[in-house]
């Protein structure tokens, strides 16, 4: 092994920051081994209980599942021990490095000034042992779904120390890239009335939102209910049959299903399964979001936006306010009548594809709460997300109707051709024609979602068919501006303005702005960027002429 | 309305004529037309030829392969005879001390402006065809994964000089480019 002087994690009792143990390669915490041993023992318990307590006949049919659980648990634990043996990490003044891998050795190093987020999670077994998994997010690539840097697991004080050390981006660490010199100000952090002193150090913590149990309503009505119900029913049936209960017979005996008829049986089944799913989703919502709290807490360099939630697995995500570029509120179209909304931050260095949604700062909930919290998080009054938006011209609707019509016509045409050659039956033609009214409806919905404006230092765009999302993006965060015009758009007098940024989805579009307003809007969206290239009605002897000599 | 000092007051903008964008200063090389033509021959052209051969050889599939061949042939003809000239008429570019500005496309036109202070990498890329013809593509990426500016059809010396200059300016422009 190439690690110079590997030593067990000593926990750095002085807490003197990363520099104290700078160049020393450290192991993950040794308690991980005990957790693994415990896990493999625990995974054998079901088999033991079945054998000893219930005296089940040992055969593949009865013991197979519990045997699989035991084997998976044990193999997982052994693999984890191997991983522990071969993993080292260290924090040097300018980078974080990790070596891992048994067969394929990986050495990853991340520049500290590229680190965007550090968050600590813990599964139940980690919490019992006082361990934390540290996820380090770095660079703009992670917003495209690239994996972060994971330390699984270190002791809790070590996790706290790492977070403190790594989120502190001092200017001295990176003389080549002084952050904050881009002309971006730190997100507004005026503390409002809800300031309470934190128990630890008397530092103010601004709490924006806590869990409201009524939000559960917004989280139970969706298609996942049926998937959840199927999982639960299958699991329940399975457990029951393992202990000799005949669940199918029990349900069959509840009513005279033959007398009720197939149609009603299906209706009852759908309703019952849906109800089971709703209950399951509700329970899941509370397990995931128990003790939810969104707060702005002081960090070593500026402030952090922190969410904390979870009943068994506590998940805490800290987002550096210096990395925040805006907010997004999206409203799923089918549930807009009940005001359902998701709230996400637009920030650099967070993985948008992660299952844990680190960009979500609120559980799915009412739009009124989302708007209020968004305004307070941005610290701007009035909130740019509530600013009145400029509607797009009628021509934008015509363009959408044209596309819906031509798409339906093309599909129907192809189907007609296939029908004539005898490939598909005649009724598919009707399916193709049925696309047309659907498409027209979609065009109308999509058109009504369109809107854009510039509100203070924020650029606001709204669009979306299935999910109408409103994004407020800091104008100083816009890097590239693109204006697009297709042949049809030119005929209709429309242009699409896109603002590219390093945060969030990378590009935010104001689709089909009136052509005569597009350039002015684009110039407003990225202050100063387009100035030299503007063709104003009253000719300004601008900087363009002076730059003539310097161009190649 | 805006606290930004660089933004011009909007008064009178809508009065007579809307604000427009000046076209970028430089055109691309005339040789680029030939390069685009050869490119069209290489991709849809060879595919058309392959499907046409299949159409001749495979009699059973002829009734519907004919449609595909005609569609591909039209596609290729447009790509060889119309698109390159149209593109040459549209494509323009410019690199000042503050920004890179390009206008590209044919049926869909796109104006892109990226500030020098946000540039992360500058590349001059030369494919095999471009090497033979002394052309190069200038590619400028910013911190946004979607914000790259690609300017094709430049003379390779011009592209190299522009890349050199942009790199020099980028290095003395402060900011961490996000």
CSV table of N, CA and C in Angstrom, one decimal, chain B residues 64-159:
chain,number,residue,atom,x,y,z
B,64,UNK,N,-41.3,0.3,-49.8
B,64,UNK,CA,-41.2,1.4,-48.8
B,64,UNK,C,-39.8,1.9,-48.8
B,65,UNK,N,-38.8,1.2,-49.2
B,65,UNK,CA,-37.4,1.7,-49.2
B,65,UNK,C,-37.3,2.9,-50.2
B,66,UNK,N,-38.1,2.9,-51.3
B,66,UNK,CA,-38.1,4.0,-52.3
B,66,UNK,C,-38.4,5.3,-51.6
B,67,UNK,N,-39.4,5.3,-50.7
B,67,UNK,CA,-39.8,6.5,-50.0
B,67,UNK,C,-38.6,7.0,-49.2
B,68,UNK,N,-37.9,6.1,-48.5
B,68,UNK,CA,-36.8,6.5,-47.6
B,68,UNK,C,-35.7,7.1,-48.5
B,69,UNK,N,-35.4,6.4,-49.6
B,69,UNK,CA,-34.3,6.9,-50.5
B,69,UNK,C,-34.6,8.3,-51.0
B,70,UNK,N,-35.9,8.5,-51.4
B,70,UNK,CA,-36.2,9.8,-51.9
B,70,UNK,C,-36.1,10.9,-50.8
B,71,UNK,N,-36.5,10.6,-49.6
B,71,UNK,CA,-36.4,11.5,-48.5
B,71,UNK,C,-35.0,11.8,-48.2
B,72,UNK,N,-34.1,10.8,-48.2
B,72,UNK,CA,-32.7,11.0,-47.9
B,72,UNK,C,-32.0,11.8,-49.0
B,73,UNK,N,-32.4,11.5,-50.3
B,73,UNK,CA,-31.8,12.2,-51.4
B,73,UNK,C,-32.1,13.7,-51.3
B,74,UNK,N,-33.4,14.0,-51.0
B,74,UNK,CA,-33.7,15.4,-50.9
B,74,UNK,C,-32.9,16.1,-49.8
B,75,UNK,N,-32.8,15.4,-48.7
B,75,UNK,CA,-32.1,15.8,-47.5
B,75,UNK,C,-30.6,16.1,-47.9
B,76,UNK,N,-30.0,15.2,-48.6
B,76,UNK,CA,-28.6,15.4,-49.1
B,76,UNK,C,-28.5,16.5,-50.0
B,77,UNK,N,-29.4,16.6,-51.0
B,77,UNK,CA,-29.3,17.7,-52.0
B,77,UNK,C,-29.4,19.1,-51.3
B,78,UNK,N,-30.3,19.2,-50.3
B,78,UNK,CA,-30.4,20.5,-49.6
B,78,UNK,C,-29.1,20.7,-48.8
B,79,UNK,N,-28.6,19.7,-48.2
B,79,UNK,CA,-27.3,19.8,-47.4
B,79,UNK,C,-26.2,20.2,-48.3
B,80,UNK,N,-26.1,19.8,-49.5
B,80,UNK,CA,-25.0,20.1,-50.4
B,80,UNK,C,-25.2,21.4,-51.2
B,81,UNK,N,-26.4,21.6,-51.7
B,81,UNK,CA,-26.6,22.7,-52.6
B,81,UNK,C,-27.1,24.0,-52.0
B,82,UNK,N,-27.8,23.8,-50.9
B,82,UNK,CA,-28.4,25.1,-50.3
B,82,UNK,C,-27.8,25.5,-49.0
B,83,UNK,N,-27.7,24.5,-48.1
B,83,UNK,CA,-27.3,24.8,-46.7
B,83,UNK,C,-26.0,25.5,-46.6
B,84,UNK,N,-24.9,25.1,-47.3
B,84,UNK,CA,-23.6,25.7,-47.2
B,84,UNK,C,-23.6,27.2,-47.6
B,85,UNK,N,-24.3,27.5,-48.7
B,85,UNK,CA,-24.3,28.9,-49.1
B,85,UNK,C,-25.2,29.8,-48.1
B,86,UNK,N,-26.3,29.2,-47.7
B,86,UNK,CA,-27.1,29.9,-46.7
B,86,UNK,C,-26.3,30.2,-45.4
B,87,UNK,N,-25.6,29.1,-45.0
B,87,UNK,CA,-24.8,29.3,-43.7
B,87,UNK,C,-23.7,30.3,-43.9
B,88,UNK,N,-23.1,30.3,-45.1
B,88,UNK,CA,-22.0,31.3,-45.3
B,88,UNK,C,-22.6,32.7,-45.3
B,89,UNK,N,-23.8,32.9,-45.8
B,89,UNK,CA,-24.4,34.2,-45.7
B,89,UNK,C,-24.7,34.6,-44.3
B,90,UNK,N,-25.0,33.6,-43.4
B,90,UNK,CA,-25.4,34.0,-42.0
B,90,UNK,C,-24.3,34.1,-41.1
B,91,UNK,N,-23.4,33.1,-41.1
B,91,UNK,CA,-22.3,32.9,-40.1
B,91,UNK,C,-21.4,34.2,-40.0
B,92,UNK,N,-21.3,34.7,-38.8
B,92,UNK,CA,-20.4,35.8,-38.5
B,92,UNK,C,-19.9,35.7,-37.1
B,93,UNK,N,-18.7,36.3,-36.8
B,93,UNK,CA,-18.2,36.2,-35.5
B,93,UNK,C,-17.3,37.4,-35.1
B,94,UNK,N,-17.1,37.5,-33.8
B,94,UNK,CA,-16.3,38.6,-33.4
B,94,UNK,C,-15.8,38.3,-31.9
B,95,UNK,N,-14.6,38.7,-31.6
B,95,UNK,CA,-14.0,38.6,-30.3
B,95,UNK,C,-13.4,39.9,-29.9
B,96,UNK,N,-14.1,40.6,-28.9
B,96,UNK,CA,-13.5,41.8,-28.4
B,96,UNK,C,-12.8,41.5,-27.1
B,97,UNK,N,-12.4,42.6,-26.4
B,97,UNK,CA,-11.7,42.4,-25.1
B,97,UNK,C,-12.6,42.0,-24.0
B,98,UNK,N,-13.9,42.1,-24.3
B,98,UNK,CA,-14.9,41.9,-23.2
B,98,UNK,C,-15.8,40.6,-23.5
B,99,UNK,N,-15.9,40.3,-24.8
B,99,UNK,CA,-16.9,39.2,-25.1
B,99,UNK,C,-16.6,38.5,-26.4
B,100,UNK,N,-17.1,37.3,-26.5
B,100,UNK,CA,-17.1,36.6,-27.7
B,100,UNK,C,-18.5,36.6,-28.3
B,101,UNK,N,-18.7,36.9,-29.6
B,101,UNK,CA,-20.0,37.1,-30.1
B,101,UNK,C,-20.0,36.3,-31.4
B,102,UNK,N,-21.0,35.5,-31.6
B,102,UNK,CA,-21.1,34.7,-32.8
B,102,UNK,C,-22.6,34.6,-33.3
B,103,UNK,N,-22.8,34.6,-34.6
B,103,UNK,CA,-24.1,34.4,-35.2
B,103,UNK,C,-24.0,33.2,-36.1
B,104,UNK,N,-24.8,32.1,-35.8
B,104,UNK,CA,-24.7,30.9,-36.6
B,104,UNK,C,-26.1,30.4,-37.0
B,105,UNK,N,-26.1,29.3,-37.8
B,105,UNK,CA,-27.3,28.7,-38.2
B,105,UNK,C,-27.7,29.0,-39.6
B,106,UNK,N,-28.8,28.4,-40.0
B,106,UNK,CA,-29.4,28.7,-41.3
B,106,UNK,C,-30.9,28.9,-41.2
B,107,UNK,N,-31.6,27.7,-41.1
B,107,UNK,CA,-33.1,27.9,-40.9
B,107,UNK,C,-33.3,28.5,-39.5
B,108,UNK,N,-32.6,28.0,-38.5
B,108,UNK,CA,-32.7,28.5,-37.2
B,108,UNK,C,-31.4,29.3,-37.0
B,109,UNK,N,-31.6,30.6,-36.7
B,109,UNK,CA,-30.4,31.4,-36.5
B,109,UNK,C,-30.2,31.7,-35.0
B,110,UNK,N,-29.0,31.8,-34.6
B,110,UNK,CA,-28.7,32.0,-33.2
B,110,UNK,C,-27.6,33.0,-33.0
B,111,UNK,N,-27.9,34.0,-32.2
B,111,UNK,CA,-26.8,34.9,-31.7
B,111,UNK,C,-26.4,34.5,-30.3
B,112,UNK,N,-25.1,34.4,-30.1
B,112,UNK,CA,-24.6,34.0,-28.8
B,112,UNK,C,-23.5,35.0,-28.4
B,113,UNK,N,-23.6,35.5,-27.1
B,113,UNK,CA,-22.6,36.3,-26.6
B,113,UNK,C,-22.1,35.8,-25.2
B,114,UNK,N,-20.8,35.6,-25.1
B,114,UNK,CA,-20.3,35.2,-23.8
B,114,UNK,C,-19.2,36.2,-23.3
B,115,UNK,N,-19.3,36.6,-22.0
B,115,UNK,CA,-18.3,37.5,-21.5
B,115,UNK,C,-17.0,36.8,-21.3
B,116,UNK,N,-15.9,37.5,-21.6
B,116,UNK,CA,-14.6,36.9,-21.4
B,116,UNK,C,-14.3,36.5,-19.9
B,117,UNK,N,-15.0,37.2,-19.0
B,117,UNK,CA,-14.7,37.0,-17.6
B,117,UNK,C,-15.3,35.6,-17.1
B,118,UNK,N,-16.2,35.0,-18.0
B,118,UNK,CA,-16.8,33.7,-17.6
B,118,UNK,C,-16.2,32.6,-18.4
B,119,UNK,N,-15.2,32.8,-19.2
B,119,UNK,CA,-14.7,31.8,-20.1
B,119,UNK,C,-13.8,30.8,-19.3
B,120,UNK,N,-14.0,29.5,-19.5
B,120,UNK,CA,-13.2,28.5,-18.8
B,120,UNK,C,-12.1,27.9,-19.7
B,121,UNK,N,-12.5,27.5,-20.9
B,121,UNK,CA,-11.5,27.0,-21.8
B,121,UNK,C,-11.7,27.6,-23.2
B,122,UNK,N,-10.6,27.7,-23.9
B,122,UNK,CA,-10.6,28.1,-25.3
B,122,UNK,C,-9.8,27.1,-26.1
B,123,UNK,N,-10.5,26.5,-27.1
B,123,UNK,CA,-9.8,25.5,-27.9
B,123,UNK,C,-9.9,25.8,-29.3
B,124,UNK,N,-8.9,25.5,-30.1
B,124,UNK,CA,-8.9,25.5,-31.5
B,124,UNK,C,-8.9,24.1,-32.0
B,125,UNK,N,-10.0,23.6,-32.5
B,125,UNK,CA,-10.2,22.2,-32.9
B,125,UNK,C,-10.0,22.1,-34.4
B,126,UNK,N,-9.3,21.0,-34.8
B,126,UNK,CA,-9.2,20.8,-36.3
B,126,UNK,C,-9.4,19.4,-36.6
B,127,UNK,N,-10.5,19.1,-37.3
B,127,UNK,CA,-10.8,17.7,-37.7
B,127,UNK,C,-9.9,17.4,-39.0
B,128,UNK,N,-10.0,16.2,-39.5
B,128,UNK,CA,-9.2,15.8,-40.6
B,128,UNK,C,-9.5,16.6,-41.9
B,129,UNK,N,-10.8,16.8,-42.1
B,129,UNK,CA,-11.2,17.6,-43.3
B,129,UNK,C,-10.7,19.0,-43.2
B,130,UNK,N,-10.8,19.5,-42.0
B,130,UNK,CA,-10.4,20.9,-41.7
B,130,UNK,C,-8.9,21.1,-41.9
B,131,UNK,N,-8.1,20.0,-41.5
B,131,UNK,CA,-6.7,20.1,-41.6
B,131,UNK,C,-6.2,20.2,-43.0
B,132,UNK,N,-6.9,19.4,-43.9
B,132,UNK,CA,-6.6,19.5,-45.3
B,132,UNK,C,-6.8,20.8,-45.9
B,133,UNK,N,-7.9,21.4,-45.4
B,133,UNK,CA,-8.3,22.7,-46.0
B,133,UNK,C,-7.8,23.9,-45.3
B,134,UNK,N,-7.0,23.7,-44.3
B,134,UNK,CA,-6.5,24.9,-43.5
B,134,UNK,C,-7.5,25.6,-42.7
B,135,UNK,N,-8.5,24.9,-42.3
B,135,UNK,CA,-9.6,25.6,-41.5
B,135,UNK,C,-9.5,25.1,-40.0
B,136,UNK,N,-10.2,25.8,-39.2
B,136,UNK,CA,-10.2,25.4,-37.7
B,136,UNK,C,-11.5,25.8,-37.1
B,137,UNK,N,-11.9,25.2,-36.0
B,137,UNK,CA,-13.1,25.6,-35.3
B,137,UNK,C,-12.7,26.1,-33.9
B,138,UNK,N,-13.2,27.3,-33.6
B,138,UNK,CA,-12.9,27.9,-32.3
B,138,UNK,C,-14.0,27.5,-31.3
B,139,UNK,N,-13.6,27.0,-30.2
B,139,UNK,CA,-14.6,26.6,-29.2
B,139,UNK,C,-14.3,27.2,-27.9
B,140,UNK,N,-15.3,27.9,-27.4
B,140,UNK,CA,-15.1,28.6,-26.1
B,140,UNK,C,-16.2,28.1,-25.1
B,141,UNK,N,-15.7,27.6,-24.0
B,141,UNK,CA,-16.7,27.1,-23.0
B,141,UNK,C,-16.7,28.0,-21.8
B,142,UNK,N,-17.9,28.1,-21.2
B,142,UNK,CA,-18.0,28.8,-20.0
B,142,UNK,C,-18.4,27.9,-18.9
B,143,UNK,N,-18.6,28.4,-17.7
B,143,UNK,CA,-19.0,27.5,-16.5
B,143,UNK,C,-20.3,26.8,-16.8
B,144,UNK,N,-21.2,27.4,-17.6
B,144,UNK,CA,-22.5,26.8,-17.9
B,144,UNK,C,-22.2,25.6,-18.9
B,145,UNK,N,-22.8,24.5,-18.6
B,145,UNK,CA,-22.6,23.3,-19.5
B,145,UNK,C,-23.3,23.6,-20.8
B,146,UNK,N,-24.2,24.5,-20.8
B,146,UNK,CA,-25.0,24.8,-22.1
B,146,UNK,C,-24.5,26.0,-22.8
B,147,UNK,N,-23.5,26.7,-22.2
B,147,UNK,CA,-23.2,28.1,-22.7
B,147,UNK,C,-22.0,28.1,-23.7
B,148,UNK,N,-21.6,27.0,-24.3
B,148,UNK,CA,-20.4,27.0,-25.2
B,148,UNK,C,-20.7,27.7,-26.5
B,149,UNK,N,-19.7,28.4,-27.0
B,149,UNK,CA,-19.8,29.1,-28.3
B,149,UNK,C,-18.9,28.4,-29.3
B,150,UNK,N,-19.4,27.9,-30.4
B,150,UNK,CA,-18.6,27.2,-31.4
B,150,UNK,C,-18.6,28.0,-32.7
B,151,UNK,N,-17.4,28.4,-33.1
B,151,UNK,CA,-17.3,29.1,-34.4
B,151,UNK,C,-16.5,28.3,-35.4
B,152,UNK,N,-17.2,27.7,-36.3
B,152,UNK,CA,-16.6,26.9,-37.3
B,152,UNK,C,-16.1,27.6,-38.6
B,153,UNK,N,-15.3,27.0,-39.4
B,153,UNK,CA,-15.0,27.6,-40.7
B,153,UNK,C,-14.0,28.8,-40.6
B,154,UNK,N,-13.2,28.9,-39.6
B,154,UNK,CA,-12.2,29.9,-39.5
B,154,UNK,C,-10.9,29.5,-40.2
B,155,UNK,N,-10.1,30.4,-40.7
B,155,UNK,CA,-8.7,30.1,-41.1
B,155,UNK,C,-8.0,29.6,-39.9
B,156,UNK,N,-7.2,28.5,-40.1
B,156,UNK,CA,-6.5,28.0,-38.9
B,156,UNK,C,-5.6,29.0,-38.2
B,157,UNK,N,-4.9,29.8,-38.9
B,157,UNK,CA,-4.1,30.8,-38.3
B,157,UNK,C,-4.9,31.9,-37.5
B,158,UNK,N,-6.0,32.3,-38.1
B,158,UNK,CA,-6.9,33.2,-37.4
B,158,UNK,C,-7.4,32.6,-36.1
B,159,UNK,N,-7.9,31.3,-36.2
B,159,UNK,CA,-8.4,30.7,-35.0
B,159,UNK,C,-7.4,30.5,-33.9
